[in-house]
Coordinates of C-alpha atoms in Angstrom, one line a residue:
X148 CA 0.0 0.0 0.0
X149 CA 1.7 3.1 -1.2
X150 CA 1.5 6.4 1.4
X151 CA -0.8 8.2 -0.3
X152 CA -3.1 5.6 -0.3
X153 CA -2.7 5.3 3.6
X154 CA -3.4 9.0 3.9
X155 CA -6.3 8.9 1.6
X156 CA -7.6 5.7 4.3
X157 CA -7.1 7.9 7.5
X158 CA -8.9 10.9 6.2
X159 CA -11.6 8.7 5.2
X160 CA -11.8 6.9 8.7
X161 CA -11.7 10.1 11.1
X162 CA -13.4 12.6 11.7
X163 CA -12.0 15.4 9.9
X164 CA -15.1 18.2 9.2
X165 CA -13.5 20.5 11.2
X166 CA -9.6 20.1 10.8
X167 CA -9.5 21.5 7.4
X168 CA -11.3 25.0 8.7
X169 CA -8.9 25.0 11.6
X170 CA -5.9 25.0 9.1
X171 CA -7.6 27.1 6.8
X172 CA -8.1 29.8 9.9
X173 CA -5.1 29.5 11.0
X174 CA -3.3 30.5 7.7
X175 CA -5.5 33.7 7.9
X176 CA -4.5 34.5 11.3
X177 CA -0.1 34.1 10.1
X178 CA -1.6 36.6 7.1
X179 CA -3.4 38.7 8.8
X180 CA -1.2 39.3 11.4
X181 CA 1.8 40.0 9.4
X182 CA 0.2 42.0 6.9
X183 CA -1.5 43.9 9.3
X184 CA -3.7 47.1 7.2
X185 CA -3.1 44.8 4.1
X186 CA -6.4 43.1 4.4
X187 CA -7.6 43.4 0.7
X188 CA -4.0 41.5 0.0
X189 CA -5.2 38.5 2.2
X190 CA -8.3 38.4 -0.3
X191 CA -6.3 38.9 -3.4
X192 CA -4.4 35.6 -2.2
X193 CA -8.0 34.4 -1.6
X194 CA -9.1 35.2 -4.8
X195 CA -6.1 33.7 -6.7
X196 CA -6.2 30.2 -4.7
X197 CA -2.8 30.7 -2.7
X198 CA -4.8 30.2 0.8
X199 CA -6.2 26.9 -0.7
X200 CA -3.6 25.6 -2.5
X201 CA -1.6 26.1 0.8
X202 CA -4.4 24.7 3.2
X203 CA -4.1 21.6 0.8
X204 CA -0.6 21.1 1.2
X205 CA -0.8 21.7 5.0
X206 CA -4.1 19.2 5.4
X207 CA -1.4 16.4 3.2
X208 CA 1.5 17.1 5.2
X209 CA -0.6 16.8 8.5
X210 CA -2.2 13.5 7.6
X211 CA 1.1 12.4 6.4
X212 CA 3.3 12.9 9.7
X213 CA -0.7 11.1 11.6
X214 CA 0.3 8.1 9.3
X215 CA 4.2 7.7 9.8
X216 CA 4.8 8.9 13.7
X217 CA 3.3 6.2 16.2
X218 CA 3.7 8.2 19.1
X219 CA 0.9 10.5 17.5
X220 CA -1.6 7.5 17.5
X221 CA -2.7 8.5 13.9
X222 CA -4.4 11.6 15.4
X223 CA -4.3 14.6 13.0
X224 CA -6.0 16.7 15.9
X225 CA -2.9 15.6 18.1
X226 CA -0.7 17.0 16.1
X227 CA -1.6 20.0 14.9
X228 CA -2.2 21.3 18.3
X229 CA 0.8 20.2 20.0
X230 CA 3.4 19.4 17.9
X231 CA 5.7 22.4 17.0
X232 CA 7.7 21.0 14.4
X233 CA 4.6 21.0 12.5
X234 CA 3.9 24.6 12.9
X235 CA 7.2 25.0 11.8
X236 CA 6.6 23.4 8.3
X237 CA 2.7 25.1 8.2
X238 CA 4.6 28.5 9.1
X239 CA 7.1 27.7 6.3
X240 CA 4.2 27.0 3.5
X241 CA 2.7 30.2 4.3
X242 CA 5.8 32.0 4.2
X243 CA 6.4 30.7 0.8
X244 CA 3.1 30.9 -0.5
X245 CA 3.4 34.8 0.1
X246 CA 7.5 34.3 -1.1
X247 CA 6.3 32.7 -4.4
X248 CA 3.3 35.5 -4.9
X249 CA 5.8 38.1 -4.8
X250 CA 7.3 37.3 -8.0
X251 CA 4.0 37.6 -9.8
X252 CA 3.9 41.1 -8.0
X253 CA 5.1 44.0 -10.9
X254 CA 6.8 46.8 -8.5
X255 CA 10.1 46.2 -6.9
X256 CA 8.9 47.6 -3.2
X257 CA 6.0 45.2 -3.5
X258 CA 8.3 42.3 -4.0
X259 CA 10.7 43.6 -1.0
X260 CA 7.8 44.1 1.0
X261 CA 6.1 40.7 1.0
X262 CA 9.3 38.9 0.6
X263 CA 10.1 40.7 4.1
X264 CA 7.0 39.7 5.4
X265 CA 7.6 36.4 4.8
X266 CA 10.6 36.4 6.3
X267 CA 9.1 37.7 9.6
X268 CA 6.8 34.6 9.4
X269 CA 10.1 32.7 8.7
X270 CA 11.8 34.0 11.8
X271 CA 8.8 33.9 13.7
X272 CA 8.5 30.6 13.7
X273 CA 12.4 29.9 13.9
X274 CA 12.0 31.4 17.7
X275 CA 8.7 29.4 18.6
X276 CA 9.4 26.0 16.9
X277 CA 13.2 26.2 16.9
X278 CA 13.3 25.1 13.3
X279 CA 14.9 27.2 10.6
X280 CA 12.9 27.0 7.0
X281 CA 13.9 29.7 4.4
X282 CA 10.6 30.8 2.9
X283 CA 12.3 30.9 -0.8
X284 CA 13.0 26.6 -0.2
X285 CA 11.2 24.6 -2.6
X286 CA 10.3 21.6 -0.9
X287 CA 7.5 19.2 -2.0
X288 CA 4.5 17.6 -0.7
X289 CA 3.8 15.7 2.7
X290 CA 7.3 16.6 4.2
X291 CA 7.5 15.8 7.7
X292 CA 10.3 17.3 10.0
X293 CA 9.9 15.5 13.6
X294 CA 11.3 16.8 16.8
X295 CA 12.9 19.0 14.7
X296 CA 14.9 21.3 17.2
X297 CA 17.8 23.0 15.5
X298 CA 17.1 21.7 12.1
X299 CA 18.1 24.3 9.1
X300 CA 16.9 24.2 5.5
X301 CA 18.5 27.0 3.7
X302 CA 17.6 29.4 0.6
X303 CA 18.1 27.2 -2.0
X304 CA 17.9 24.0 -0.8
X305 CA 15.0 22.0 -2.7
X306 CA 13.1 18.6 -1.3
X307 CA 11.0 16.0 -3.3
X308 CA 7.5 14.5 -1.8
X309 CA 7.3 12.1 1.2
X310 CA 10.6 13.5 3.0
X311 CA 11.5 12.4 6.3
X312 CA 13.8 14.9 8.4
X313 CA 14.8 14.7 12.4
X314 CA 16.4 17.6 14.3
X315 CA 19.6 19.2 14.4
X316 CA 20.0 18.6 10.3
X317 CA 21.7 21.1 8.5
X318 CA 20.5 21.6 4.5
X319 CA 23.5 24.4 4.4
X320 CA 26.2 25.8 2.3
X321 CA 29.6 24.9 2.1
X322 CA 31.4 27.8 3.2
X323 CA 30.6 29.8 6.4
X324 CA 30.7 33.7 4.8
X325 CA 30.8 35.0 1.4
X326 CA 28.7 32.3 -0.2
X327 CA 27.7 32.8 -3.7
X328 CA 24.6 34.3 -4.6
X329 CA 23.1 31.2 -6.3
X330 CA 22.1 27.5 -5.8
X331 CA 24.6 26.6 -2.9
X332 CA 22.4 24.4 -0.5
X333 CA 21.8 20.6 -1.8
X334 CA 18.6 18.9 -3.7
X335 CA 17.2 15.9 -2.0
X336 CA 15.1 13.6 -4.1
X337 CA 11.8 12.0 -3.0
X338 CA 11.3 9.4 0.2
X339 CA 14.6 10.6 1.5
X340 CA 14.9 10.3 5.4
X341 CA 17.4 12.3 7.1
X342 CA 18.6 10.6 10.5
X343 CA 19.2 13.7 13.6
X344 CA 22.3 15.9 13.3
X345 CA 23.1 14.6 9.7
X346 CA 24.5 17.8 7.7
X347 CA 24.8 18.3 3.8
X348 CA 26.7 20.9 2.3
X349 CA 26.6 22.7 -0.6
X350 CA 24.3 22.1 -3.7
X351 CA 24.9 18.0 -3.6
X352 CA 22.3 15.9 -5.2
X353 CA 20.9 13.4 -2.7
X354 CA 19.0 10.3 -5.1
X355 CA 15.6 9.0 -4.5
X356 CA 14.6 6.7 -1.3
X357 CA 18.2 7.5 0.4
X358 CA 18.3 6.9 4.3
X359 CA 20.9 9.1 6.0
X360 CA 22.6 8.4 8.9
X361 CA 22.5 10.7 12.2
X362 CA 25.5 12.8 12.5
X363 CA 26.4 11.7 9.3
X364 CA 28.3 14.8 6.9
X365 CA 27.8 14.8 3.3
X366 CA 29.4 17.0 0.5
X367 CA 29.2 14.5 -2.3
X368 CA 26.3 13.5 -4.3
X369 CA 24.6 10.0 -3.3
X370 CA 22.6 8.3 -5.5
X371 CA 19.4 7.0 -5.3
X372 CA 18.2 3.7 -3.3
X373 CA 21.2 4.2 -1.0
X374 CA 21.9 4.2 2.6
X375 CA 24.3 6.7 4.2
X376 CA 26.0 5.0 7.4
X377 CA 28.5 6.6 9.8
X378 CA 31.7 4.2 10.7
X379 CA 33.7 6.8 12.4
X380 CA 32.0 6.3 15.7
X381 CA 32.2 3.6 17.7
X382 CA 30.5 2.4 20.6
X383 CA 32.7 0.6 23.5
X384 CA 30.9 -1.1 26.2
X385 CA 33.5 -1.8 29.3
X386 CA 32.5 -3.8 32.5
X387 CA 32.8 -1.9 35.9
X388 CA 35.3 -2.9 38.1
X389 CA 33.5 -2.4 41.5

């Protein structure tokens, strides 16, 4: 049974008339308070689909992380009221809803000003959840990043669908100042799960279905159906002399 098929299963056998509006409401209360006396820009996103399409990605992405984490015991309720590494990927599709609407925008101080904007959502949500999502990321459908404290996905770093990441993993570039103003964080394909800690540097091309390691460092492509494993560490078990 593939995932989306599972997800497609739960939604139909809970409850979920209400979850959707929740989501929905909630994305209009990130808008409308960052955009504060911009309220006819909250119904031009409206009225070009951006709240829905992004509700849609945040209802998949929600059912998604119900299915694959036990310890929410497949509630979708659960989760979105407690978990805070969810907020931080529901903060970051908002942020990159209004990130993504700013291109389509024709003045250069409109572009600034909601690209700033969603960087305050950004930011925002760095402080609350402890997760670090550049709005301008490109990153696919039904990502899940779980525990997620100090995890960092940078400006250019793309993801594929059904990603899997832990906390403290770094999506950075390689250098530490005066990176290049261009694609300089890595790509990871789809069904790539990312173990805590693991960092990737630099605009690497992780494969399809890879599994990653925790602590593991990567700064070479890997290609798909992979596993990552770190052999540098090793674990000693002694008996106590009493």
């Amino acid at each position: 049974m593939t995932l989306i098929t599972k997800n497609k299963k739960l939604a139909a056998s809970i409850k979920f008339k209400d979850i959707k509006s929740r989501i929905d409401q909630t994305i209009k209360n990130i808008l409308f308070k960052n955009l504060e006396k911009q309220i006819s820009l909250v119904t031009e996103l409206e009225n070009n689909g951006v709240i829905c399409e992004v509700s849609n990605k945040i209802y998949e992405d929600l059912l998604c992380f119900a299915n694959q984490d036990p310890s929410a015991k497949k509630s979708p309720d659960y989760i979105l009221e407690s978990y805070l590494s969810f907020q931080a990927v529901l903060s970051y599709r908002v942020a990159n809803a209004l990130y993504c609407f700013s291109q389509m925008l024709q003045t250069t101080e409109s572009v600034i000003n909601l690209q700033i904007i969603a960087r305050k959502i950004s930011e925002t949500a760095k402080v609350k959840t402890g997760v670090e999502i550049h709005p301008a990321a490109k990153i696919g459908s039904r990502l899940i990043v779980d525990h997620g404290y100090g995890t960092v996905i940078g400006e250019t770093t793309e993801i594929g669908d059904d990603c899997y990441i832990l906390q403290g993993v770094v999506l950075g570039a390689k250098s530490i100042a005066g990176n290049y103003d261009s694609k300089r964080h890595p790509t990871l394909g789809s069904r790539v799960e990312v173990g805590s800690f693991a960092r990737i540097f630099g605009p690497v091309k992780i494969g399809d279905d890879v599994k990653i390691s925790p602590w593991a460092v990567i700064t070479e492509d890997i290609p798909s159906n992979s596993k990552v494993i770190v052999i540098t560490t090793n674990q000693v078990v002694k008996r106590r002399n009493f």
